[in-house]
Short mmCIF file of C-alpha atoms in Angstrom, two decimals:
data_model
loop_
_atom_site.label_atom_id
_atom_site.label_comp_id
_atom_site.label_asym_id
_atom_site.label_seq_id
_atom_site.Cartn_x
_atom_site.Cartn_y
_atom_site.Cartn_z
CA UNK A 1 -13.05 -17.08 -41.74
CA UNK A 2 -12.53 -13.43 -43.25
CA UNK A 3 -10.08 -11.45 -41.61
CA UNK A 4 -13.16 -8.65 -40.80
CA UNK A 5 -14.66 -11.49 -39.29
CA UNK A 6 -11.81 -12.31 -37.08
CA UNK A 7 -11.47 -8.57 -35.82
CA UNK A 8 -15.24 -8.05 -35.61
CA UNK A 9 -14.82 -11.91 -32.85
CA UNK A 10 -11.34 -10.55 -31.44
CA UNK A 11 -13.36 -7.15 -30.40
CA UNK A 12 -16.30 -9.03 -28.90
CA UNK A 13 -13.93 -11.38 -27.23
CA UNK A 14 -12.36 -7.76 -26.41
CA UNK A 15 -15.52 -6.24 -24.45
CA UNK A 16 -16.26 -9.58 -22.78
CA UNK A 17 -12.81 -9.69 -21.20
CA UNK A 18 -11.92 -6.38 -20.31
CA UNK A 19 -14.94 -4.66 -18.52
CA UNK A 20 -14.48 -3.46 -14.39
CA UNK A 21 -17.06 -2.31 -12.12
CA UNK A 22 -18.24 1.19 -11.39
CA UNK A 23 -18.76 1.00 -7.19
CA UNK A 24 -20.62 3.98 -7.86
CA UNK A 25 -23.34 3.02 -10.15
CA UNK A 26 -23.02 -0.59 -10.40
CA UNK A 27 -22.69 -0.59 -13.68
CA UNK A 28 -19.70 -2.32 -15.67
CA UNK A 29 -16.99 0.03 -17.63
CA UNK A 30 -14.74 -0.61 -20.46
CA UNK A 31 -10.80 -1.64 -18.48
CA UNK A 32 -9.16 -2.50 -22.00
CA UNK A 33 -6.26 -0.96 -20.23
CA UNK A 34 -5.79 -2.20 -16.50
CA UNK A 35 -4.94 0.50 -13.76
CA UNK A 36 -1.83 -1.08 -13.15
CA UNK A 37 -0.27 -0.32 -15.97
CA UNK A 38 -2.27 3.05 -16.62
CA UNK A 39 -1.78 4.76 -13.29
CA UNK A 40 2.11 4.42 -13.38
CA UNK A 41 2.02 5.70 -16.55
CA UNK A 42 -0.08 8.52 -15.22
CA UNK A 43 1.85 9.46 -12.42
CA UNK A 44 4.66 10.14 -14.53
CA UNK A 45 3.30 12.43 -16.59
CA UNK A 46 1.80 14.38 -13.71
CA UNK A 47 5.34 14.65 -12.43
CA UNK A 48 6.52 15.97 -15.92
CA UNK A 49 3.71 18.82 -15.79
CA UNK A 50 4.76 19.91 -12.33
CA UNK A 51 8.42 20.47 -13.31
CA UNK A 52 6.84 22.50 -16.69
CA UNK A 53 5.26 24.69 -14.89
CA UNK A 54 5.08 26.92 -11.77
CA UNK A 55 3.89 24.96 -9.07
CA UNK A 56 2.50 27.45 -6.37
CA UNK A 57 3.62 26.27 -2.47
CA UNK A 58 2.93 27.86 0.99
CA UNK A 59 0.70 29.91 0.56
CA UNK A 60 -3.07 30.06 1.97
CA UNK A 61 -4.63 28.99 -1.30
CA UNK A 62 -2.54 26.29 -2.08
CA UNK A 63 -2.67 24.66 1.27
CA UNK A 64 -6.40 25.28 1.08
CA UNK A 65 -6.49 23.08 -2.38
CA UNK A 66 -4.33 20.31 -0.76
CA UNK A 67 -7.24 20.68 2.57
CA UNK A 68 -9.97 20.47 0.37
CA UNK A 69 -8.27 17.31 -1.13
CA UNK A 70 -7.91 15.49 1.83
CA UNK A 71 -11.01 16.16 3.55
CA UNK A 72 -12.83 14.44 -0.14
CA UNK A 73 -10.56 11.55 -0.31
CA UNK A 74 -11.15 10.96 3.51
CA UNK A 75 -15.16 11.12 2.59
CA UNK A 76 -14.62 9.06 -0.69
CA UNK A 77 -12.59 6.50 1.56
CA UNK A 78 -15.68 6.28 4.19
CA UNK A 79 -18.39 5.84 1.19
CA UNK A 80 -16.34 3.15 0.00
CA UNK A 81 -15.63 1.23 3.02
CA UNK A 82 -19.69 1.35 4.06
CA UNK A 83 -20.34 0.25 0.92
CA UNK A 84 -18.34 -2.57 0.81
CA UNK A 85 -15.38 -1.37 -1.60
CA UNK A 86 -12.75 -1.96 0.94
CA UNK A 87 -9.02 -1.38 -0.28
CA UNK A 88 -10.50 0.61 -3.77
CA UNK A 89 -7.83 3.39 -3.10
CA UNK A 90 -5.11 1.12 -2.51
CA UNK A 91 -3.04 1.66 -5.90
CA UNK A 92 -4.59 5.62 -5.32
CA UNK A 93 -1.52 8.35 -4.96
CA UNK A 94 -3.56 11.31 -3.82
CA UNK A 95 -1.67 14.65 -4.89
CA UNK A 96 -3.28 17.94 -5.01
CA UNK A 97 -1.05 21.33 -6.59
CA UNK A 98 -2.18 24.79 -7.32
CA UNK A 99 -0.76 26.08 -10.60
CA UNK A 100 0.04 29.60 -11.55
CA UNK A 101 -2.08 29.72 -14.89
CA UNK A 102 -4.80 32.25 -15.68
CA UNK A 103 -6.92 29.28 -17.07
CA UNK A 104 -9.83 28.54 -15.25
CA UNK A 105 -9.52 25.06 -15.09
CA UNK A 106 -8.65 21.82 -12.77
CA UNK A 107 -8.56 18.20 -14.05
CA UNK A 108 -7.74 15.07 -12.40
CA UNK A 109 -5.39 12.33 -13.27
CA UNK A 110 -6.16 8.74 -13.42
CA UNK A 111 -4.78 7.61 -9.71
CA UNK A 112 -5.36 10.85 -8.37
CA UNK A 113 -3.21 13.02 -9.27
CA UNK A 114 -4.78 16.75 -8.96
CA UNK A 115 -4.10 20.49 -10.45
CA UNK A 116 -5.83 23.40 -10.02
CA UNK A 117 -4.94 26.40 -12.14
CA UNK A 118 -5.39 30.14 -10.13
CA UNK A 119 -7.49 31.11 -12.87
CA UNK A 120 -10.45 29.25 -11.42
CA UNK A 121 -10.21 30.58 -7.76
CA UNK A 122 -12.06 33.91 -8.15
CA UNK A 123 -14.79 31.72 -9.88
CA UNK A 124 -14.83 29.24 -6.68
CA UNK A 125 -14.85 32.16 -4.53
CA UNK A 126 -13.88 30.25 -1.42
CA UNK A 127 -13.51 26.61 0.44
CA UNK A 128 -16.58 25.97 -0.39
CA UNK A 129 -16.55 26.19 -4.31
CA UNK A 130 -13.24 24.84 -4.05
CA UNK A 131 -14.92 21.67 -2.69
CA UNK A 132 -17.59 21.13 -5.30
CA UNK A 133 -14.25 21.86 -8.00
CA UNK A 134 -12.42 19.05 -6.26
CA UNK A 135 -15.14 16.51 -5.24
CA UNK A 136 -15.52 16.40 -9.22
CA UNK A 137 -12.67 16.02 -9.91
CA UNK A 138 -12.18 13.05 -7.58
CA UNK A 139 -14.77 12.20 -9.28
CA UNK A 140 -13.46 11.36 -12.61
CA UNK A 141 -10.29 9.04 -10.74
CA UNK A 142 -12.75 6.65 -8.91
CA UNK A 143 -14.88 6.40 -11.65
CA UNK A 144 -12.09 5.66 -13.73
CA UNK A 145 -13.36 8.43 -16.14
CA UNK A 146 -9.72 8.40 -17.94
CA UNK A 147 -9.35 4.70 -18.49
CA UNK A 148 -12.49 4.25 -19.74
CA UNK A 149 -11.76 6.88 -22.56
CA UNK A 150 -8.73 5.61 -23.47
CA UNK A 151 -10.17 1.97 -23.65
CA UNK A 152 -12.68 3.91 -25.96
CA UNK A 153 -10.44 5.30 -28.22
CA UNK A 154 -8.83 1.97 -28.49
CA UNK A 155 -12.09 0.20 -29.93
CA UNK A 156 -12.47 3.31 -31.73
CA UNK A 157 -9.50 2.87 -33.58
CA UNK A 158 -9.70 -0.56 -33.97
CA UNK A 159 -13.32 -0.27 -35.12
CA UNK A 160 -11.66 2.18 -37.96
CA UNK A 161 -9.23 -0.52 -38.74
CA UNK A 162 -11.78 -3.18 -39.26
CA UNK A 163 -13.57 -0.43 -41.59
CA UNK A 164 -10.57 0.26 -43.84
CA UNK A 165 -9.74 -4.03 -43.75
CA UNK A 166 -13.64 -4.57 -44.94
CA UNK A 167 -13.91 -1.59 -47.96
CA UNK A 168 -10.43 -1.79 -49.01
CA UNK A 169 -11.36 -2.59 -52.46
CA UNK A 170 -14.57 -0.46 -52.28
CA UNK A 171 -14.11 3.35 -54.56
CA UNK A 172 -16.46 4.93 -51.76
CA UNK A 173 -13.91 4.23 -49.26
CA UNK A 174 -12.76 7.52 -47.89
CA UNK A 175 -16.51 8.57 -47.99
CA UNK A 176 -16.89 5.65 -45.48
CA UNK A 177 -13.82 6.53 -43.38
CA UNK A 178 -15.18 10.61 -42.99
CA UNK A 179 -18.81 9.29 -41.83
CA UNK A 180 -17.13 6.68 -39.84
CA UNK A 181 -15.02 9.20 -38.24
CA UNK A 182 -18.01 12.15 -37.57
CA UNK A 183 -20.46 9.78 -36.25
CA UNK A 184 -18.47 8.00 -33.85
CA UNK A 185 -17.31 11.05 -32.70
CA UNK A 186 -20.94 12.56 -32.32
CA UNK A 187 -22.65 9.92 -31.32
CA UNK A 188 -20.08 7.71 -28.96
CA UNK A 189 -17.24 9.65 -27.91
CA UNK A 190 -19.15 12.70 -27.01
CA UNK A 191 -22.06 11.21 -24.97
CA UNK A 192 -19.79 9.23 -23.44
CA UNK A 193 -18.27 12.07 -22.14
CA UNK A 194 -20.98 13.88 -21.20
CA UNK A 195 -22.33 11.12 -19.04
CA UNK A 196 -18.85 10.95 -17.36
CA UNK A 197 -19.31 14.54 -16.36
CA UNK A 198 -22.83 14.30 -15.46
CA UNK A 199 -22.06 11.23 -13.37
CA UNK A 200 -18.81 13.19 -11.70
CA UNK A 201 -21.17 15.65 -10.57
CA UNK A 202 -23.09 13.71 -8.93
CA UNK A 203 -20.53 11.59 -7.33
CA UNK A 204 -18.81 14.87 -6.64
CA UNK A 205 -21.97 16.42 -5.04
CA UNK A 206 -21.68 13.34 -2.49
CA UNK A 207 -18.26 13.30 -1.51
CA UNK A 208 -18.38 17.23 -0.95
CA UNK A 209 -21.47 16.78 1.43
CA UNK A 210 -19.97 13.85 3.25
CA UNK A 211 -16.84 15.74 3.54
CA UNK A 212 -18.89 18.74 5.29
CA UNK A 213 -19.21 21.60 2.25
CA UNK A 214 -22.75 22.51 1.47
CA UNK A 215 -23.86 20.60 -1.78
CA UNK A 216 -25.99 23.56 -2.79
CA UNK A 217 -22.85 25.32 -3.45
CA UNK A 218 -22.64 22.96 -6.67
CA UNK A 219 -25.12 25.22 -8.96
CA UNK A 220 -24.21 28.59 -7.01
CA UNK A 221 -20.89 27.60 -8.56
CA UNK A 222 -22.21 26.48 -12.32
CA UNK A 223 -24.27 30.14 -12.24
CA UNK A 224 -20.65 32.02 -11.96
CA UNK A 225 -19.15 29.30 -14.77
CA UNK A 226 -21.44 30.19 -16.78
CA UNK A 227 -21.60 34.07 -16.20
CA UNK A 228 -17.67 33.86 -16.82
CA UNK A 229 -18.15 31.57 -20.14
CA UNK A 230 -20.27 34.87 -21.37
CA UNK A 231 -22.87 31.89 -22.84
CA UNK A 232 -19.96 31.70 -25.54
CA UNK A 233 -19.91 27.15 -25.25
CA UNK A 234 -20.77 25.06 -28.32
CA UNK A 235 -24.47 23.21 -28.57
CA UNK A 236 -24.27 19.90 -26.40
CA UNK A 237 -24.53 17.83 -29.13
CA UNK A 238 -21.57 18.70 -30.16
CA UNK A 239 -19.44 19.35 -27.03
CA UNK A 240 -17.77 16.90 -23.65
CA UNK A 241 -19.62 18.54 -21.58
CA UNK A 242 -23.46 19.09 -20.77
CA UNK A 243 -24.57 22.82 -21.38
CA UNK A 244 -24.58 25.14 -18.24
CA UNK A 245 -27.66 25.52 -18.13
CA UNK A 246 -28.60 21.40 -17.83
CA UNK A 247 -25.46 21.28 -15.58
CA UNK A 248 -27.02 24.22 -13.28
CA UNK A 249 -30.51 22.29 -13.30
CA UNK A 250 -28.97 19.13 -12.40
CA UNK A 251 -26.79 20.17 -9.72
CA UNK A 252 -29.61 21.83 -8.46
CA UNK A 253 -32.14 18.62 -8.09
CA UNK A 254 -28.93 16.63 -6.69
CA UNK A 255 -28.34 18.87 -3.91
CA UNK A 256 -30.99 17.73 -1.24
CA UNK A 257 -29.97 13.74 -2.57
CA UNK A 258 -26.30 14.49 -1.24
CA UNK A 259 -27.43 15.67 1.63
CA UNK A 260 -29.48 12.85 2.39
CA UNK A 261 -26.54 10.92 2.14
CA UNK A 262 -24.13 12.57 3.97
CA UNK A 263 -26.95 12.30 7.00
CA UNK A 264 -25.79 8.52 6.78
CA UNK A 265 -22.28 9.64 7.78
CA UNK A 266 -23.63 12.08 10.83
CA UNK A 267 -23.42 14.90 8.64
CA UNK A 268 -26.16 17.00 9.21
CA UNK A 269 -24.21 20.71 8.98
CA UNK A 270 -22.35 22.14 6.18
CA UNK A 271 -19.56 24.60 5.59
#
């Protein structure tokens, strides 16, 4: 058997093995790399950001972020449980810090490990935008959003390997390895991000409603990101994210589904 051969069975053998379950959607999810060795790893590194940089305590914003945080892990916890994920947070190390950083940002950690940067609180403008900002971000951790990029990247790169093992004696080989390189990135890695934000909103939309924050909130919010962007963002072809405007539009539709569901949880009345 050729070696290409061999690589092309070893990453077949690869998917087959190493797929987890989405309790969202359903749907299976690439686990190359298995939380237990990825949210350690994560963890640390959190840890090393936090001593790098100026973690803001005490005051009303920052206990506000950690609030926030707790009141969507407590709803994420309940969806779970009624829908029969019992002990999915278990290996979860909730952490929420506020950041002095004129970014406007937050991101999420595999294992939930939280930051937001100030620079994002005038755009929130409140609890309330806060809570679509963090149920997002939660988002991304139970979805395992970060472990199924890496495990991406990994059958990326192998995938590039296989390429190079293939064409090695072939004089159009570096032509190969560009294409190879721009249309992976286009056409895999991209969408694939995109869907993981498209899917965080809505799982974000959820938790926030379930938690008690009005879900309509969720495109009030988008309108100011995308007044503050000054429509300067890159077509969404070529970008991780879905344009504002698609984002906006989406949120929008989503907003009477969350509420539905938090209605399932005796929500019926929103921040």
């Amino acid at each position: 058997m050729r070696f290409e051969q061999t690589l092309i069975l070893f990453g077949m053998a690869l998917l087959v093995f190493s797929c987890a379950e989405n309790p969202f959607t359903g749907k299976s999810t690439l686990a190359i790399m298995p939380n237990s060795q990825l949210f350690p790893t994560a963890f640390a590194q959190y840890d090393q950001f936090l001593n790098e940089h100026k973690v803001v305590k005490g005051t009303k914003d920052a206990e506000m972020i950690k609030r926030v945080g707790q009141r969507i892990a407590v709803a994420a916890e309940r969806w779970l449980n009624a829908n029969g994920h019992q002990g999915y947070l278990n290996d979860y190390k909730w952490e929420y810090n506020l950041v002095e950083d004129k970014t406007v940002n937050a991101w999420c950690m595999p294992g939930g490990k939280i930051v937001f940067y100030t620079g994002i609180l005038p755009i929130a403008k409140g609890e309330t935008g806060v809570a679509v900002i963090m149920g997002h971000e939660v988002a991304h951790a139970l979805a395992n959003h970060g472990q199924q990029r890496m495990s991406a990247g990994m059958l990326q790169q192998a995938a590039a390997v296989g390429l190079n093992v293939a064409l090695k004696d072939d004089e159009n080989l570096e032509l190969y390895n560009q294409a190879f390189g721009i249309g992976s990135q286009v056409g895999v890695m991209l969408p694939f991000s995109r869907a993981h934000e498209t899917e965080a909103d809505k799982i974000g939309l959820y938790l926030m409603a379930i938690a008690g924050y009005n879900p309509d909130e969720g495109a009030e919010l988008w309108e100011r990101m995308k007044a503050n962007s000054g429509g300067q963002s890159p077509p969404e072809i070529l970008s991780t994210h879905p344009s504002n405007d698609s984002r906006i539009a989406n949120l929008r539709a989503l907003a009477p589904q969350a509420k539905a569901e938090a209605k399932k949880f005796g929500v019926t009345s929103f921040r």
